[in-house]
Amino acid sequence: IAFMDKHKDSGRPFFLMVAPHPPHPPFGIPHLPEGYLEKVPQELHWSPNVPEDHPRRRRPLEARCYYAMAKNVDDNLGRIMKFLDSSGLADNTIVVFTADHGEQHGSHNRVNKMVPYAESVNIPLIIRWPGRVPAGTTSDELYGPMDHMATLCGMVGLRPADTSDGVDLSRAAMGRGGVGRDEVLMMNYVSHWDFFQSGTLWPEWRGVRT
């Protein structure tokens, strides 16, 4: 907010990325902002594919901490949106809210990411640009993280570099129809997500979403 306040009268565009680490392990009370666990119900609703005897279901504190962290992110996003509206920046600012992955939380008897199951790969994607993106518009277009650059460039009339990956889905984002993409390949070529390293506890994986 301080960054945007500093630049709002500069007459020049700015790009700001906010990347909160939570919700992220460890999921425990010491890692929560004060008062947030109380905002999450003690009794949670579980997906049918979470076994009745799964540890996360039998001891739901970790899941509650996850949702408490997510609630804190939500509240702080609200602070950012409130500033955009009150400062007059909202109509000329594209806001993208998304994530890098979900969590299994016991679905398919797993707790982590690193699998192409829906619980891990179906992530939020909300794009707001008042007057340009029609409010309430939804799309079934297949969209992957690599499409962010091409899509944002398309929305503001720029051409992305020829060497960049991704598909321009700005038409779908702005409610003008999609590109009719039939499938998206998702992959982790090596078993570690940060390094070219195999043979770790997390196996390589591939997935296709149609």
PDB file of C-alpha atoms in Angstrom:
ATOM      1  CA  ILE A   1       0.000   0.000   0.000  1.00  0.00           C
ATOM      2  CA  ALA A   2       2.872   2.362   0.798  1.00  0.00           C
ATOM      3  CA  PHE A   3       4.432   1.540  -2.590  1.00  0.00           C
ATOM      4  CA  MET A   4       1.198   2.296  -4.455  1.00  0.00           C
ATOM      5  CA  ASP A   5       0.617   5.462  -2.462  1.00  0.00           C
ATOM      6  CA  LYS A   6       4.098   6.662  -3.412  1.00  0.00           C
ATOM      7  CA  HIS A   7       3.557   6.015  -7.123  1.00  0.00           C
ATOM      8  CA  LYS A   8      -0.122   6.899  -7.591  1.00  0.00           C
ATOM      9  CA  ASP A   9       0.577  10.500  -8.647  1.00  0.00           C
ATOM     10  CA  SER A  10       3.736   9.817 -10.646  1.00  0.00           C
ATOM     11  CA  GLY A  11       1.934   9.623 -13.988  1.00  0.00           C
ATOM     12  CA  ARG A  12       3.814   6.405 -14.765  1.00  0.00           C
ATOM     13  CA  PRO A  13       2.471   2.836 -14.646  1.00  0.00           C
ATOM     14  CA  PHE A  14       3.704   0.505 -11.935  1.00  0.00           C
ATOM     15  CA  PHE A  15       3.837  -3.256 -11.519  1.00  0.00           C
ATOM     16  CA  LEU A  16       3.485  -4.713  -8.048  1.00  0.00           C
ATOM     17  CA  MET A  17       3.582  -8.373  -7.051  1.00  0.00           C
ATOM     18  CA  VAL A  18       2.600  -9.396  -3.527  1.00  0.00           C
ATOM     19  CA  ALA A  19       3.475 -13.001  -2.717  1.00  0.00           C
ATOM     20  CA  PRO A  20       2.511 -14.011   0.827  1.00  0.00           C
ATOM     21  CA  HIS A  21       4.132 -17.233   1.979  1.00  0.00           C
ATOM     22  CA  PRO A  22       1.077 -18.503   3.907  1.00  0.00           C
ATOM     23  CA  PRO A  23      -0.950 -20.625   3.746  1.00  0.00           C
ATOM     24  CA  HIS A  24       2.083 -22.875   3.961  1.00  0.00           C
ATOM     25  CA  PRO A  25       3.455 -25.478   6.376  1.00  0.00           C
ATOM     26  CA  PRO A  26       4.037 -25.638   9.216  1.00  0.00           C
ATOM     27  CA  PHE A  27       0.325 -25.496   9.968  1.00  0.00           C
ATOM     28  CA  GLY A  28       0.352 -24.749  13.666  1.00  0.00           C
ATOM     29  CA  ILE A  29      -0.965 -22.193  16.125  1.00  0.00           C
ATOM     30  CA  PRO A  30       2.455 -20.523  16.696  1.00  0.00           C
ATOM     31  CA  HIS A  31       2.526 -19.638  12.988  1.00  0.00           C
ATOM     32  CA  LEU A  32      -0.884 -17.931  12.908  1.00  0.00           C
ATOM     33  CA  PRO A  33      -1.707 -14.232  13.240  1.00  0.00           C
ATOM     34  CA  GLU A  34      -3.449 -13.604  16.537  1.00  0.00           C
ATOM     35  CA  GLY A  35      -7.187 -14.200  16.556  1.00  0.00           C
ATOM     36  CA  TYR A  36      -7.404 -16.030  13.245  1.00  0.00           C
ATOM     37  CA  LEU A  37      -7.907 -19.613  14.407  1.00  0.00           C
ATOM     38  CA  GLU A  38     -11.130 -18.433  16.070  1.00  0.00           C
ATOM     39  CA  LYS A  39     -12.436 -17.379  12.646  1.00  0.00           C
ATOM     40  CA  VAL A  40     -12.419 -21.002  11.411  1.00  0.00           C
ATOM     41  CA  PRO A  41     -15.131 -23.471  12.525  1.00  0.00           C
ATOM     42  CA  GLN A  42     -13.952 -26.330  14.699  1.00  0.00           C
ATOM     43  CA  GLU A  43     -15.965 -28.791  12.604  1.00  0.00           C
ATOM     44  CA  LEU A  44     -14.897 -28.868   8.960  1.00  0.00           C
ATOM     45  CA  HIS A  45     -16.600 -30.334   5.901  1.00  0.00           C
ATOM     46  CA  TRP A  46     -14.404 -32.954   4.226  1.00  0.00           C
ATOM     47  CA  SER A  47     -14.388 -34.127   0.629  1.00  0.00           C
ATOM     48  CA  PRO A  48     -15.804 -37.619   0.077  1.00  0.00           C
ATOM     49  CA  ASN A  49     -12.356 -38.803  -1.096  1.00  0.00           C
ATOM     50  CA  VAL A  50     -10.764 -38.105   2.315  1.00  0.00           C
ATOM     51  CA  PRO A  51     -10.744 -41.413   4.274  1.00  0.00           C
ATOM     52  CA  GLU A  52     -12.598 -41.345   7.588  1.00  0.00           C
ATOM     53  CA  ASP A  53      -9.466 -42.462   9.445  1.00  0.00           C
ATOM     54  CA  HIS A  54      -7.051 -40.055   7.766  1.00  0.00           C
ATOM     55  CA  PRO A  55      -4.873 -38.273  10.374  1.00  0.00           C
ATOM     56  CA  ARG A  56      -5.740 -34.809   9.062  1.00  0.00           C
ATOM     57  CA  ARG A  57      -9.424 -35.598   9.368  1.00  0.00           C
ATOM     58  CA  ARG A  58      -9.104 -37.154  12.831  1.00  0.00           C
ATOM     59  CA  ARG A  59      -6.967 -34.218  14.014  1.00  0.00           C
ATOM     60  CA  PRO A  60      -8.262 -31.250  12.014  1.00  0.00           C
ATOM     61  CA  LEU A  61      -6.142 -28.570  13.724  1.00  0.00           C
ATOM     62  CA  GLU A  62      -3.669 -28.484  10.818  1.00  0.00           C
ATOM     63  CA  ALA A  63      -6.442 -27.938   8.299  1.00  0.00           C
ATOM     64  CA  ARG A  64      -7.993 -25.252  10.503  1.00  0.00           C
ATOM     65  CA  CYS A  65      -4.621 -23.481  10.660  1.00  0.00           C
ATOM     66  CA  TYR A  66      -4.399 -23.655   6.862  1.00  0.00           C
ATOM     67  CA  TYR A  67      -7.789 -21.970   6.510  1.00  0.00           C
ATOM     68  CA  ALA A  68      -6.897 -19.405   9.174  1.00  0.00           C
ATOM     69  CA  MET A  69      -3.806 -18.462   7.173  1.00  0.00           C
ATOM     70  CA  ALA A  70      -5.915 -18.219   4.012  1.00  0.00           C
ATOM     71  CA  LYS A  71      -8.402 -15.971   5.836  1.00  0.00           C
ATOM     72  CA  ASN A  72      -5.552 -13.640   6.802  1.00  0.00           C
ATOM     73  CA  VAL A  73      -4.428 -13.441   3.161  1.00  0.00           C
ATOM     74  CA  ASP A  74      -8.022 -12.668   2.193  1.00  0.00           C
ATOM     75  CA  ASP A  75      -8.269  -9.861   4.742  1.00  0.00           C
ATOM     76  CA  ASN A  76      -5.022  -8.287   3.590  1.00  0.00           C
ATOM     77  CA  LEU A  77      -6.091  -8.501  -0.035  1.00  0.00           C
ATOM     78  CA  GLY A  78      -9.182  -6.622   1.092  1.00  0.00           C
ATOM     79  CA  ARG A  79      -6.953  -3.854   2.474  1.00  0.00           C
ATOM     80  CA  ILE A  80      -5.212  -3.571  -0.896  1.00  0.00           C
ATOM     81  CA  MET A  81      -8.523  -3.458  -2.782  1.00  0.00           C
ATOM     82  CA  LYS A  82      -9.883  -0.824  -0.398  1.00  0.00           C
ATOM     83  CA  PHE A  83      -6.835   1.358  -1.041  1.00  0.00           C
ATOM     84  CA  LEU A  84      -7.204   0.988  -4.813  1.00  0.00           C
ATOM     85  CA  ASP A  85     -10.829   2.101  -4.595  1.00  0.00           C
ATOM     86  CA  SER A  86     -10.223   5.014  -2.221  1.00  0.00           C
ATOM     87  CA  SER A  87      -7.133   6.293  -4.057  1.00  0.00           C
ATOM     88  CA  GLY A  88      -8.747   6.433  -7.493  1.00  0.00           C
ATOM     89  CA  LEU A  89      -6.363   3.823  -8.892  1.00  0.00           C
ATOM     90  CA  ALA A  90      -8.941   1.039  -9.275  1.00  0.00           C
ATOM     91  CA  ASP A  91     -10.225   1.927 -12.759  1.00  0.00           C
ATOM     92  CA  ASN A  92      -6.710   1.955 -14.206  1.00  0.00           C
ATOM     93  CA  THR A  93      -5.259  -1.027 -12.354  1.00  0.00           C
ATOM     94  CA  ILE A  94      -5.439  -4.697 -13.320  1.00  0.00           C
ATOM     95  CA  VAL A  95      -5.586  -6.918 -10.240  1.00  0.00           C
ATOM     96  CA  VAL A  96      -4.796 -10.620 -10.592  1.00  0.00           C
ATOM     97  CA  PHE A  97      -5.432 -12.912  -7.626  1.00  0.00           C
ATOM     98  CA  THR A  98      -4.095 -16.434  -8.033  1.00  0.00           C
ATOM     99  CA  ALA A  99      -1.916 -19.095  -6.383  1.00  0.00           C
ATOM    100  CA  ASP A 100       0.702 -21.660  -7.328  1.00  0.00           C
ATOM    101  CA  HIS A 101      -0.963 -24.815  -6.001  1.00  0.00           C
ATOM    102  CA  GLY A 102      -3.529 -26.268  -3.668  1.00  0.00           C
ATOM    103  CA  GLU A 103      -3.215 -28.921  -0.968  1.00  0.00           C
ATOM    104  CA  GLN A 104      -4.551 -32.466  -0.826  1.00  0.00           C
ATOM    105  CA  HIS A 105      -5.565 -32.285   2.881  1.00  0.00           C
ATOM    106  CA  GLY A 106      -6.259 -36.019   2.895  1.00  0.00           C
ATOM    107  CA  SER A 107      -7.932 -36.258  -0.529  1.00  0.00           C
ATOM    108  CA  HIS A 108      -6.789 -39.457  -2.273  1.00  0.00           C
ATOM    109  CA  ASN A 109      -5.149 -40.237   1.087  1.00  0.00           C
ATOM    110  CA  ARG A 110      -2.466 -37.588   0.484  1.00  0.00           C
ATOM    111  CA  VAL A 111      -1.617 -34.352   2.297  1.00  0.00           C
ATOM    112  CA  ASN A 112       0.833 -32.518   0.027  1.00  0.00           C
ATOM    113  CA  LYS A 113       0.944 -31.084  -3.494  1.00  0.00           C
ATOM    114  CA  MET A 114       3.213 -32.579  -6.203  1.00  0.00           C
ATOM    115  CA  VAL A 115       0.422 -34.542  -7.876  1.00  0.00           C
ATOM    116  CA  PRO A 116      -1.831 -33.521 -10.792  1.00  0.00           C
ATOM    117  CA  TYR A 117      -5.026 -34.145  -8.816  1.00  0.00           C
ATOM    118  CA  ALA A 118      -7.718 -31.474  -8.935  1.00  0.00           C
ATOM    119  CA  GLU A 119      -7.204 -30.542  -5.282  1.00  0.00           C
ATOM    120  CA  SER A 120      -3.619 -29.502  -6.055  1.00  0.00           C
ATOM    121  CA  VAL A 121      -3.937 -27.998  -9.526  1.00  0.00           C
ATOM    122  CA  ASN A 122      -7.325 -26.231  -9.439  1.00  0.00           C
ATOM    123  CA  ILE A 123      -6.189 -22.843  -8.180  1.00  0.00           C
ATOM    124  CA  PRO A 124      -8.029 -19.531  -7.912  1.00  0.00           C
ATOM    125  CA  LEU A 125      -7.730 -17.051 -10.762  1.00  0.00           C
ATOM    126  CA  ILE A 126      -9.608 -13.770 -10.422  1.00  0.00           C
ATOM    127  CA  ILE A 127      -8.863 -10.813 -12.699  1.00  0.00           C
ATOM    128  CA  ARG A 128     -10.333  -7.398 -11.922  1.00  0.00           C
ATOM    129  CA  TRP A 129     -10.214  -4.334 -14.174  1.00  0.00           C
ATOM    130  CA  PRO A 130     -13.286  -2.126 -13.724  1.00  0.00           C
ATOM    131  CA  GLY A 131     -14.834  -1.081 -17.002  1.00  0.00           C
ATOM    132  CA  ARG A 132     -12.710  -3.548 -19.009  1.00  0.00           C
ATOM    133  CA  VAL A 133     -13.368  -6.933 -17.394  1.00  0.00           C
ATOM    134  CA  PRO A 134     -17.154  -7.304 -17.042  1.00  0.00           C
ATOM    135  CA  ALA A 135     -18.076  -7.917 -13.407  1.00  0.00           C
ATOM    136  CA  GLY A 136     -19.182 -11.473 -12.713  1.00  0.00           C
ATOM    137  CA  THR A 137     -17.730 -12.888 -15.917  1.00  0.00           C
ATOM    138  CA  THR A 138     -16.634 -16.509 -15.695  1.00  0.00           C
ATOM    139  CA  SER A 139     -14.810 -18.654 -18.246  1.00  0.00           C
ATOM    140  CA  ASP A 140     -14.137 -22.348 -18.735  1.00  0.00           C
ATOM    141  CA  GLU A 141     -10.983 -21.549 -20.724  1.00  0.00           C
ATOM    142  CA  LEU A 142      -8.003 -23.673 -19.688  1.00  0.00           C
ATOM    143  CA  TYR A 143      -5.470 -21.312 -18.143  1.00  0.00           C
ATOM    144  CA  GLY A 144      -2.043 -22.143 -16.748  1.00  0.00           C
ATOM    145  CA  PRO A 145       0.503 -20.022 -14.874  1.00  0.00           C
ATOM    146  CA  MET A 146       2.673 -19.686 -17.992  1.00  0.00           C
ATOM    147  CA  ASP A 147      -0.205 -17.800 -19.642  1.00  0.00           C
ATOM    148  CA  HIS A 148      -0.004 -14.847 -17.233  1.00  0.00           C
ATOM    149  CA  MET A 149       2.584 -12.846 -19.175  1.00  0.00           C
ATOM    150  CA  ALA A 150       1.014 -13.279 -22.622  1.00  0.00           C
ATOM    151  CA  THR A 151      -2.477 -12.591 -21.257  1.00  0.00           C
ATOM    152  CA  LEU A 152      -1.535  -9.450 -19.324  1.00  0.00           C
ATOM    153  CA  CYS A 153       0.384  -8.137 -22.338  1.00  0.00           C
ATOM    154  CA  GLY A 154      -2.656  -8.794 -24.507  1.00  0.00           C
ATOM    155  CA  MET A 155      -4.920  -6.945 -22.085  1.00  0.00           C
ATOM    156  CA  VAL A 156      -2.823  -3.771 -22.277  1.00  0.00           C
ATOM    157  CA  GLY A 157      -2.062  -3.948 -26.016  1.00  0.00           C
ATOM    158  CA  LEU A 158       1.525  -5.163 -25.836  1.00  0.00           C
ATOM    159  CA  ARG A 159       3.117  -8.066 -27.662  1.00  0.00           C
ATOM    160  CA  PRO A 160       5.051 -10.446 -25.426  1.00  0.00           C
ATOM    161  CA  ALA A 161       8.552 -11.507 -26.390  1.00  0.00           C
ATOM    162  CA  ASP A 162       8.662 -14.222 -29.042  1.00  0.00           C
ATOM    163  CA  THR A 163      10.751 -16.344 -26.669  1.00  0.00           C
ATOM    164  CA  SER A 164       8.102 -16.369 -23.931  1.00  0.00           C
ATOM    165  CA  ASP A 165       5.874 -19.373 -23.339  1.00  0.00           C
ATOM    166  CA  GLY A 166       2.172 -19.163 -22.706  1.00  0.00           C
ATOM    167  CA  VAL A 167      -1.022 -18.350 -24.597  1.00  0.00           C
ATOM    168  CA  ASP A 168      -2.705 -14.956 -24.804  1.00  0.00           C
ATOM    169  CA  LEU A 169      -6.072 -15.496 -23.139  1.00  0.00           C
ATOM    170  CA  SER A 170      -6.913 -11.803 -22.844  1.00  0.00           C
ATOM    171  CA  ARG A 171     -10.111 -12.267 -24.864  1.00  0.00           C
ATOM    172  CA  ALA A 172     -11.380 -14.772 -22.316  1.00  0.00           C
ATOM    173  CA  ALA A 173     -10.238 -12.582 -19.429  1.00  0.00           C
ATOM    174  CA  MET A 174     -12.161  -9.617 -20.838  1.00  0.00           C
ATOM    175  CA  GLY A 175     -15.327 -11.580 -21.589  1.00  0.00           C
ATOM    176  CA  ARG A 176     -14.900 -11.662 -25.370  1.00  0.00           C
ATOM    177  CA  GLY A 177     -14.638 -15.435 -25.862  1.00  0.00           C
ATOM    178  CA  GLY A 178     -11.707 -17.795 -25.617  1.00  0.00           C
ATOM    179  CA  VAL A 179      -9.208 -19.513 -27.872  1.00  0.00           C
ATOM    180  CA  GLY A 180     -10.790 -22.949 -27.608  1.00  0.00           C
ATOM    181  CA  ARG A 181      -7.763 -24.660 -26.126  1.00  0.00           C
ATOM    182  CA  ASP A 182      -8.509 -28.374 -25.684  1.00  0.00           C
ATOM    183  CA  GLU A 183      -5.803 -29.452 -23.255  1.00  0.00           C
ATOM    184  CA  VAL A 184      -3.025 -28.218 -20.978  1.00  0.00           C
ATOM    185  CA  LEU A 185       0.103 -30.186 -20.116  1.00  0.00           C
ATOM    186  CA  MET A 186       1.248 -29.944 -16.509  1.00  0.00           C
ATOM    187  CA  MET A 187       4.548 -31.400 -15.428  1.00  0.00           C
ATOM    188  CA  ASN A 188       7.357 -31.547 -12.956  1.00  0.00           C
ATOM    189  CA  TYR A 189      10.314 -32.848 -14.917  1.00  0.00           C
ATOM    190  CA  VAL A 190      12.482 -33.570 -11.892  1.00  0.00           C
ATOM    191  CA  SER A 191      11.539 -34.792  -8.456  1.00  0.00           C
ATOM    192  CA  HIS A 192      12.608 -31.632  -6.625  1.00  0.00           C
ATOM    193  CA  TRP A 193      10.601 -28.519  -7.451  1.00  0.00           C
ATOM    194  CA  ASP A 194      13.465 -26.024  -7.044  1.00  0.00           C
ATOM    195  CA  PHE A 195      16.475 -27.891  -8.408  1.00  0.00           C
ATOM    196  CA  PHE A 196      17.398 -30.211 -11.283  1.00  0.00           C
ATOM    197  CA  GLN A 197      17.521 -33.151  -8.931  1.00  0.00           C
ATOM    198  CA  SER A 198      15.910 -36.587  -8.982  1.00  0.00           C
ATOM    199  CA  GLY A 199      15.650 -39.431  -6.539  1.00  0.00           C
ATOM    200  CA  THR A 200      14.156 -37.302  -3.766  1.00  0.00           C
ATOM    201  CA  LEU A 201      11.040 -38.062  -1.721  1.00  0.00           C
ATOM    202  CA  TRP A 202       8.849 -36.306  -4.322  1.00  0.00           C
ATOM    203  CA  PRO A 203       8.587 -38.233  -7.600  1.00  0.00           C
ATOM    204  CA  GLU A 204       8.393 -36.607 -11.002  1.00  0.00           C
ATOM    205  CA  TRP A 205       4.863 -36.246 -12.331  1.00  0.00           C
ATOM    206  CA  ARG A 206       2.927 -35.387 -15.474  1.00  0.00           C
ATOM    207  CA  GLY A 207      -0.700 -34.486 -16.001  1.00  0.00           C
ATOM    208  CA  VAL A 208      -3.015 -33.406 -18.802  1.00  0.00           C
ATOM    209  CA  ARG A 209      -6.120 -31.349 -18.115  1.00  0.00           C
ATOM    210  CA  THR A 210      -8.773 -31.423 -20.831  1.00  0.00           C
TER     211      THR A 210
END
